[in-house]
């Protein structure tokens, strides 16, 4: 759980170790304040503040966030009250409760998830979610396939 390194003066330095550089807010822990992380982060406790992550955000089944979340990807299994902005895939797993607006390029909501808010989908071009794509259908065939898929067959 902890890595020990010897400093140049001979003393020991102990640093917490998590797989793959992920950060964890454990169950039973409440953190007040904002978090900025360049690696994956998992919340199984409570965060009262905003979170900005350059990688994947996971809110565990017992996790709760009261604040805004920003990340590359996100899996939500717990409770979130605030805006969630994700550049790639946002998954609301069964049992999750989200109150706030969603911004994502891809969204997956399981049937037993509870979502109350507005959803804003960002167009992607070549896998990037920078909003520069126009989301248009290029060929006549693509347009017709889109229309056919949208109209229910009786």
mmCIF file with all atom_site columns, C-alpha atoms in Angstrom:
data_model
loop_
_atom_site.group_PDB
_atom_site.id
_atom_site.type_symbol
_atom_site.label_atom_id
_atom_site.label_alt_id
_atom_site.label_comp_id
_atom_site.label_asym_id
_atom_site.label_entity_id
_atom_site.label_seq_id
_atom_site.pdbx_PDB_ins_code
_atom_site.Cartn_x
_atom_site.Cartn_y
_atom_site.Cartn_z
_atom_site.occupancy
_atom_site.B_iso_or_equiv
_atom_site.pdbx_formal_charge
_atom_site.auth_seq_id
_atom_site.auth_comp_id
_atom_site.auth_asym_id
_atom_site.auth_atom_id
_atom_site.pdbx_PDB_model_num
ATOM 1   C CA . UNK A 1 1   ? 0.000   0.000  0.000   1.00 0.00 ? 1   UNK A CA 1
ATOM 2   C CA . UNK A 1 2   ? 2.902   2.371  0.616   1.00 0.00 ? 2   UNK A CA 1
ATOM 3   C CA . UNK A 1 3   ? 6.178   2.718  -1.254  1.00 0.00 ? 3   UNK A CA 1
ATOM 4   C CA . UNK A 1 4   ? 9.295   3.660  0.669   1.00 0.00 ? 4   UNK A CA 1
ATOM 5   C CA . UNK A 1 5   ? 12.159  5.547  -0.939  1.00 0.00 ? 5   UNK A CA 1
ATOM 6   C CA . UNK A 1 6   ? 15.482  6.466  0.591   1.00 0.00 ? 6   UNK A CA 1
ATOM 7   C CA . UNK A 1 7   ? 16.294  10.177 0.353   1.00 0.00 ? 7   UNK A CA 1
ATOM 8   C CA . UNK A 1 8   ? 19.827  11.418 -0.254  1.00 0.00 ? 8   UNK A CA 1
ATOM 9   C CA . UNK A 1 9   ? 20.161  12.274 3.462   1.00 0.00 ? 9   UNK A CA 1
ATOM 10  C CA . UNK A 1 10  ? 19.417  8.648  4.430   1.00 0.00 ? 10  UNK A CA 1
ATOM 11  C CA . UNK A 1 11  ? 15.877  9.255  5.733   1.00 0.00 ? 11  UNK A CA 1
ATOM 12  C CA . UNK A 1 12  ? 12.909  7.302  4.394   1.00 0.00 ? 12  UNK A CA 1
ATOM 13  C CA . UNK A 1 13  ? 10.115  8.877  2.372   1.00 0.00 ? 13  UNK A CA 1
ATOM 14  C CA . UNK A 1 14  ? 6.772   7.062  2.383   1.00 0.00 ? 14  UNK A CA 1
ATOM 15  C CA . UNK A 1 15  ? 4.278   7.747  -0.397  1.00 0.00 ? 15  UNK A CA 1
ATOM 16  C CA . UNK A 1 16  ? 0.877   6.152  -0.912  1.00 0.00 ? 16  UNK A CA 1
ATOM 17  C CA . UNK A 1 17  ? 0.738   3.733  -3.824  1.00 0.00 ? 17  UNK A CA 1
ATOM 18  C CA . UNK A 1 18  ? -2.300  3.179  -6.018  1.00 0.00 ? 18  UNK A CA 1
ATOM 19  C CA . UNK A 1 19  ? -2.416  1.051  -9.157  1.00 0.00 ? 19  UNK A CA 1
ATOM 20  C CA . UNK A 1 20  ? -1.825  2.995  -12.356 1.00 0.00 ? 20  UNK A CA 1
ATOM 21  C CA . UNK A 1 21  ? -1.484  6.302  -10.551 1.00 0.00 ? 21  UNK A CA 1
ATOM 22  C CA . UNK A 1 22  ? -5.207  6.472  -9.758  1.00 0.00 ? 22  UNK A CA 1
ATOM 23  C CA . UNK A 1 23  ? -6.416  8.555  -6.821  1.00 0.00 ? 23  UNK A CA 1
ATOM 24  C CA . UNK A 1 24  ? -9.038  7.256  -4.392  1.00 0.00 ? 24  UNK A CA 1
ATOM 25  C CA . UNK A 1 25  ? -11.354 8.978  -1.944  1.00 0.00 ? 25  UNK A CA 1
ATOM 26  C CA . UNK A 1 26  ? -12.367 6.014  0.209   1.00 0.00 ? 26  UNK A CA 1
ATOM 27  C CA . UNK A 1 27  ? -15.779 5.215  1.645   1.00 0.00 ? 27  UNK A CA 1
ATOM 28  C CA . UNK A 1 28  ? -16.294 7.037  4.943   1.00 0.00 ? 28  UNK A CA 1
ATOM 29  C CA . UNK A 1 29  ? -14.143 9.984  3.818   1.00 0.00 ? 29  UNK A CA 1
ATOM 30  C CA . UNK A 1 30  ? -15.583 13.456 3.216   1.00 0.00 ? 30  UNK A CA 1
ATOM 31  C CA . UNK A 1 31  ? -13.471 15.946 1.301   1.00 0.00 ? 31  UNK A CA 1
ATOM 32  C CA . UNK A 1 32  ? -14.406 19.639 1.162   1.00 0.00 ? 32  UNK A CA 1
ATOM 33  C CA . UNK A 1 33  ? -12.732 21.541 -1.652  1.00 0.00 ? 33  UNK A CA 1
ATOM 34  C CA . UNK A 1 34  ? -11.846 21.229 -5.315  1.00 0.00 ? 34  UNK A CA 1
ATOM 35  C CA . UNK A 1 35  ? -9.805  18.379 -6.828  1.00 0.00 ? 35  UNK A CA 1
ATOM 36  C CA . UNK A 1 36  ? -7.540  18.566 -9.886  1.00 0.00 ? 36  UNK A CA 1
ATOM 37  C CA . UNK A 1 37  ? -6.026  15.308 -11.140 1.00 0.00 ? 37  UNK A CA 1
ATOM 38  C CA . UNK A 1 38  ? -4.017  14.285 -14.195 1.00 0.00 ? 38  UNK A CA 1
ATOM 39  C CA . UNK A 1 39  ? -4.702  10.584 -13.558 1.00 0.00 ? 39  UNK A CA 1
ATOM 40  C CA . UNK A 1 40  ? -7.798  8.478  -12.986 1.00 0.00 ? 40  UNK A CA 1
ATOM 41  C CA . UNK A 1 41  ? -9.793  9.256  -9.863  1.00 0.00 ? 41  UNK A CA 1
ATOM 42  C CA . UNK A 1 42  ? -12.361 7.189  -7.964  1.00 0.00 ? 42  UNK A CA 1
ATOM 43  C CA . UNK A 1 43  ? -14.757 8.588  -5.366  1.00 0.00 ? 43  UNK A CA 1
ATOM 44  C CA . UNK A 1 44  ? -16.254 6.072  -2.938  1.00 0.00 ? 44  UNK A CA 1
ATOM 45  C CA . UNK A 1 45  ? -16.673 8.685  -0.204  1.00 0.00 ? 45  UNK A CA 1
ATOM 46  C CA . UNK A 1 46  ? -18.106 12.205 -0.422  1.00 0.00 ? 46  UNK A CA 1
ATOM 47  C CA . UNK A 1 47  ? -16.713 15.201 -2.308  1.00 0.00 ? 47  UNK A CA 1
ATOM 48  C CA . UNK A 1 48  ? -18.150 18.625 -1.532  1.00 0.00 ? 48  UNK A CA 1
ATOM 49  C CA . UNK A 1 49  ? -16.543 20.613 -4.320  1.00 0.00 ? 49  UNK A CA 1
ATOM 50  C CA . UNK A 1 50  ? -15.622 20.516 -7.989  1.00 0.00 ? 50  UNK A CA 1
ATOM 51  C CA . UNK A 1 51  ? -13.461 17.922 -9.716  1.00 0.00 ? 51  UNK A CA 1
ATOM 52  C CA . UNK A 1 52  ? -11.308 18.464 -12.808 1.00 0.00 ? 52  UNK A CA 1
ATOM 53  C CA . UNK A 1 53  ? -9.641  15.338 -14.178 1.00 0.00 ? 53  UNK A CA 1
ATOM 54  C CA . UNK A 1 54  ? -7.591  14.761 -17.330 1.00 0.00 ? 54  UNK A CA 1
ATOM 55  C CA . UNK A 1 55  ? -8.446  11.049 -17.341 1.00 0.00 ? 55  UNK A CA 1
ATOM 56  C CA . UNK A 1 56  ? -11.309 8.822  -16.147 1.00 0.00 ? 56  UNK A CA 1
ATOM 57  C CA . UNK A 1 57  ? -13.631 9.703  -13.264 1.00 0.00 ? 57  UNK A CA 1
ATOM 58  C CA . UNK A 1 58  ? -15.412 6.926  -11.366 1.00 0.00 ? 58  UNK A CA 1
ATOM 59  C CA . UNK A 1 59  ? -18.067 7.630  -8.756  1.00 0.00 ? 59  UNK A CA 1
ATOM 60  C CA . UNK A 1 60  ? -18.601 4.368  -6.859  1.00 0.00 ? 60  UNK A CA 1
ATOM 61  C CA . UNK A 1 61  ? -21.982 3.080  -5.681  1.00 0.00 ? 61  UNK A CA 1
ATOM 62  C CA . UNK A 1 62  ? -21.430 4.632  -2.228  1.00 0.00 ? 62  UNK A CA 1
ATOM 63  C CA . UNK A 1 63  ? -19.805 7.772  -3.648  1.00 0.00 ? 63  UNK A CA 1
ATOM 64  C CA . UNK A 1 64  ? -21.391 11.210 -3.695  1.00 0.00 ? 64  UNK A CA 1
ATOM 65  C CA . UNK A 1 65  ? -20.330 14.478 -5.305  1.00 0.00 ? 65  UNK A CA 1
ATOM 66  C CA . UNK A 1 66  ? -21.916 17.869 -4.703  1.00 0.00 ? 66  UNK A CA 1
ATOM 67  C CA . UNK A 1 67  ? -20.207 19.959 -7.353  1.00 0.00 ? 67  UNK A CA 1
ATOM 68  C CA . UNK A 1 68  ? -19.222 19.960 -11.001 1.00 0.00 ? 68  UNK A CA 1
ATOM 69  C CA . UNK A 1 69  ? -17.238 17.139 -12.622 1.00 0.00 ? 69  UNK A CA 1
ATOM 70  C CA . UNK A 1 70  ? -14.998 17.475 -15.680 1.00 0.00 ? 70  UNK A CA 1
ATOM 71  C CA . UNK A 1 71  ? -13.039 14.612 -17.244 1.00 0.00 ? 71  UNK A CA 1
ATOM 72  C CA . UNK A 1 72  ? -12.116 12.573 -20.290 1.00 0.00 ? 72  UNK A CA 1
ATOM 73  C CA . UNK A 1 73  ? -14.520 9.704  -19.415 1.00 0.00 ? 73  UNK A CA 1
ATOM 74  C CA . UNK A 1 74  ? -16.812 9.020  -16.467 1.00 0.00 ? 74  UNK A CA 1
ATOM 75  C CA . UNK A 1 75  ? -18.630 6.073  -14.887 1.00 0.00 ? 75  UNK A CA 1
ATOM 76  C CA . UNK A 1 76  ? -21.270 7.172  -12.385 1.00 0.00 ? 76  UNK A CA 1
ATOM 77  C CA . UNK A 1 77  ? -22.657 4.567  -9.982  1.00 0.00 ? 77  UNK A CA 1
ATOM 78  C CA . UNK A 1 78  ? -23.388 6.830  -6.998  1.00 0.00 ? 78  UNK A CA 1
ATOM 79  C CA . UNK A 1 79  ? -24.928 10.287 -6.509  1.00 0.00 ? 79  UNK A CA 1
ATOM 80  C CA . UNK A 1 80  ? -23.951 13.513 -8.280  1.00 0.00 ? 80  UNK A CA 1
ATOM 81  C CA . UNK A 1 81  ? -25.514 16.940 -7.848  1.00 0.00 ? 81  UNK A CA 1
ATOM 82  C CA . UNK A 1 82  ? -23.944 19.286 -10.383 1.00 0.00 ? 82  UNK A CA 1
ATOM 83  C CA . UNK A 1 83  ? -22.855 19.552 -13.999 1.00 0.00 ? 83  UNK A CA 1
ATOM 84  C CA . UNK A 1 84  ? -20.899 16.676 -15.569 1.00 0.00 ? 84  UNK A CA 1
ATOM 85  C CA . UNK A 1 85  ? -18.711 17.490 -18.603 1.00 0.00 ? 85  UNK A CA 1
ATOM 86  C CA . UNK A 1 86  ? -17.000 14.559 -20.330 1.00 0.00 ? 86  UNK A CA 1
ATOM 87  C CA . UNK A 1 87  ? -15.056 14.656 -23.604 1.00 0.00 ? 87  UNK A CA 1
ATOM 88  C CA . UNK A 1 88  ? -15.721 11.011 -24.471 1.00 0.00 ? 88  UNK A CA 1
ATOM 89  C CA . UNK A 1 89  ? -18.076 8.404  -22.941 1.00 0.00 ? 89  UNK A CA 1
ATOM 90  C CA . UNK A 1 90  ? -20.282 9.157  -19.937 1.00 0.00 ? 90  UNK A CA 1
ATOM 91  C CA . UNK A 1 91  ? -21.944 6.110  -18.345 1.00 0.00 ? 91  UNK A CA 1
ATOM 92  C CA . UNK A 1 92  ? -24.753 6.365  -15.803 1.00 0.00 ? 92  UNK A CA 1
ATOM 93  C CA . UNK A 1 93  ? -24.828 2.918  -14.235 1.00 0.00 ? 93  UNK A CA 1
ATOM 94  C CA . UNK A 1 94  ? -27.802 1.227  -12.593 1.00 0.00 ? 94  UNK A CA 1
ATOM 95  C CA . UNK A 1 95  ? -28.682 2.779  -9.247  1.00 0.00 ? 95  UNK A CA 1
ATOM 96  C CA . UNK A 1 96  ? -26.943 6.081  -9.972  1.00 0.00 ? 96  UNK A CA 1
ATOM 97  C CA . UNK A 1 97  ? -28.721 9.350  -9.176  1.00 0.00 ? 97  UNK A CA 1
ATOM 98  C CA . UNK A 1 98  ? -27.682 12.440 -11.137 1.00 0.00 ? 98  UNK A CA 1
ATOM 99  C CA . UNK A 1 99  ? -29.256 15.879 -10.684 1.00 0.00 ? 99  UNK A CA 1
ATOM 100 C CA . UNK A 1 100 ? -27.710 18.362 -13.078 1.00 0.00 ? 100 UNK A CA 1
ATOM 101 C CA . UNK A 1 101 ? -26.768 18.915 -16.686 1.00 0.00 ? 101 UNK A CA 1
ATOM 102 C CA . UNK A 1 102 ? -24.683 16.511 -18.759 1.00 0.00 ? 102 UNK A CA 1
ATOM 103 C CA . UNK A 1 103 ? -22.224 17.381 -21.549 1.00 0.00 ? 103 UNK A CA 1
ATOM 104 C CA . UNK A 1 104 ? -20.694 14.432 -23.430 1.00 0.00 ? 104 UNK A CA 1
ATOM 105 C CA . UNK A 1 105 ? -19.920 13.133 -26.894 1.00 0.00 ? 105 UNK A CA 1
ATOM 106 C CA . UNK A 1 106 ? -21.293 9.664  -26.006 1.00 0.00 ? 106 UNK A CA 1
ATOM 107 C CA . UNK A 1 107 ? -23.839 8.818  -23.328 1.00 0.00 ? 107 UNK A CA 1
ATOM 108 C CA . UNK A 1 108 ? -24.966 5.467  -21.948 1.00 0.00 ? 108 UNK A CA 1
ATOM 109 C CA . UNK A 1 109 ? -27.760 5.335  -19.353 1.00 0.00 ? 109 UNK A CA 1
ATOM 110 C CA . UNK A 1 110 ? -28.763 2.031  -17.786 1.00 0.00 ? 110 UNK A CA 1
ATOM 111 C CA . UNK A 1 111 ? -32.505 1.507  -17.140 1.00 0.00 ? 111 UNK A CA 1
ATOM 112 C CA . UNK A 1 112 ? -32.322 1.774  -13.338 1.00 0.00 ? 112 UNK A CA 1
ATOM 113 C CA . UNK A 1 113 ? -30.275 5.005  -13.403 1.00 0.00 ? 113 UNK A CA 1
ATOM 114 C CA . UNK A 1 114 ? -32.026 8.199  -12.302 1.00 0.00 ? 114 UNK A CA 1
ATOM 115 C CA . UNK A 1 115 ? -31.201 11.371 -14.271 1.00 0.00 ? 115 UNK A CA 1
ATOM 116 C CA . UNK A 1 116 ? -32.844 14.770 -13.809 1.00 0.00 ? 116 UNK A CA 1
ATOM 117 C CA . UNK A 1 117 ? -31.450 17.575 -15.943 1.00 0.00 ? 117 UNK A CA 1
ATOM 118 C CA . UNK A 1 118 ? -30.543 18.501 -19.488 1.00 0.00 ? 118 UNK A CA 1
ATOM 119 C CA . UNK A 1 119 ? -28.219 16.589 -21.787 1.00 0.00 ? 119 UNK A CA 1
ATOM 120 C CA . UNK A 1 120 ? -25.971 18.315 -24.316 1.00 0.00 ? 120 UNK A CA 1
ATOM 121 C CA . UNK A 1 121 ? -24.255 16.076 -26.861 1.00 0.00 ? 121 UNK A CA 1
ATOM 122 C CA . UNK A 1 122 ? -20.991 17.240 -28.420 1.00 0.00 ? 122 UNK A CA 1
ATOM 123 C CA . UNK A 1 123 ? -20.278 16.273 -32.021 1.00 0.00 ? 123 UNK A CA 1
ATOM 124 C CA . UNK A 1 124 ? -17.078 14.311 -32.568 1.00 0.00 ? 124 UNK A CA 1
ATOM 125 C CA . UNK A 1 125 ? -14.788 14.186 -35.568 1.00 0.00 ? 125 UNK A CA 1
ATOM 126 C CA . UNK A 1 126 ? -12.122 11.482 -35.838 1.00 0.00 ? 126 UNK A CA 1
ATOM 127 C CA . UNK A 1 127 ? -12.555 10.579 -32.184 1.00 0.00 ? 127 UNK A CA 1
ATOM 128 C CA . UNK A 1 128 ? -12.011 14.090 -30.842 1.00 0.00 ? 128 UNK A CA 1
ATOM 129 C CA . UNK A 1 129 ? -14.662 15.911 -28.854 1.00 0.00 ? 129 UNK A CA 1
ATOM 130 C CA . UNK A 1 130 ? -13.437 19.434 -29.423 1.00 0.00 ? 130 UNK A CA 1
ATOM 131 C CA . UNK A 1 131 ? -16.726 20.632 -30.861 1.00 0.00 ? 131 UNK A CA 1
ATOM 132 C CA . UNK A 1 132 ? -15.272 21.435 -34.297 1.00 0.00 ? 132 UNK A CA 1
ATOM 133 C CA . UNK A 1 133 ? -17.231 18.707 -36.064 1.00 0.00 ? 133 UNK A CA 1
ATOM 134 C CA . UNK A 1 134 ? -20.403 19.791 -37.820 1.00 0.00 ? 134 UNK A CA 1
ATOM 135 C CA . UNK A 1 135 ? -22.186 16.476 -37.217 1.00 0.00 ? 135 UNK A CA 1
ATOM 136 C CA . UNK A 1 136 ? -23.495 16.465 -40.792 1.00 0.00 ? 136 UNK A CA 1
ATOM 137 C CA . UNK A 1 137 ? -24.262 13.363 -42.790 1.00 0.00 ? 137 UNK A CA 1
ATOM 138 C CA . UNK A 1 138 ? -22.099 13.355 -45.899 1.00 0.00 ? 138 UNK A CA 1
ATOM 139 C CA . UNK A 1 139 ? -23.827 11.115 -48.390 1.00 0.00 ? 139 UNK A CA 1
ATOM 140 C CA . UNK A 1 140 ? -27.408 10.796 -49.538 1.00 0.00 ? 140 UNK A CA 1
ATOM 141 C CA . UNK A 1 141 ? -27.305 7.146  -48.408 1.00 0.00 ? 141 UNK A CA 1
ATOM 142 C CA . UNK A 1 142 ? -26.280 8.144  -44.873 1.00 0.00 ? 142 UNK A CA 1
ATOM 143 C CA . UNK A 1 143 ? -29.089 10.709 -44.714 1.00 0.00 ? 143 UNK A CA 1
ATOM 144 C CA . UNK A 1 144 ? -31.701 8.188  -45.856 1.00 0.00 ? 144 UNK A CA 1
ATOM 145 C CA . UNK A 1 145 ? -30.419 5.542  -43.409 1.00 0.00 ? 145 UNK A CA 1
ATOM 146 C CA . UNK A 1 146 ? -30.668 8.104  -40.618 1.00 0.00 ? 146 UNK A CA 1
ATOM 147 C CA . UNK A 1 147 ? -34.253 9.014  -41.568 1.00 0.00 ? 147 UNK A CA 1
ATOM 148 C CA . UNK A 1 148 ? -35.240 5.338  -41.929 1.00 0.00 ? 148 UNK A CA 1
ATOM 149 C CA . UNK A 1 149 ? -33.836 4.547  -38.492 1.00 0.00 ? 149 UNK A CA 1
ATOM 150 C CA . UNK A 1 150 ? -35.688 7.466  -36.903 1.00 0.00 ? 150 UNK A CA 1
ATOM 151 C CA . UNK A 1 151 ? -39.113 6.615  -38.338 1.00 0.00 ? 151 UNK A CA 1
ATOM 152 C CA . UNK A 1 152 ? -40.798 3.668  -36.602 1.00 0.00 ? 152 UNK A CA 1
ATOM 153 C CA . UNK A 1 153 ? -42.188 0.945  -38.851 1.00 0.00 ? 153 UNK A CA 1
ATOM 154 C CA . UNK A 1 154 ? -45.908 0.229  -38.333 1.00 0.00 ? 154 UNK A CA 1
#
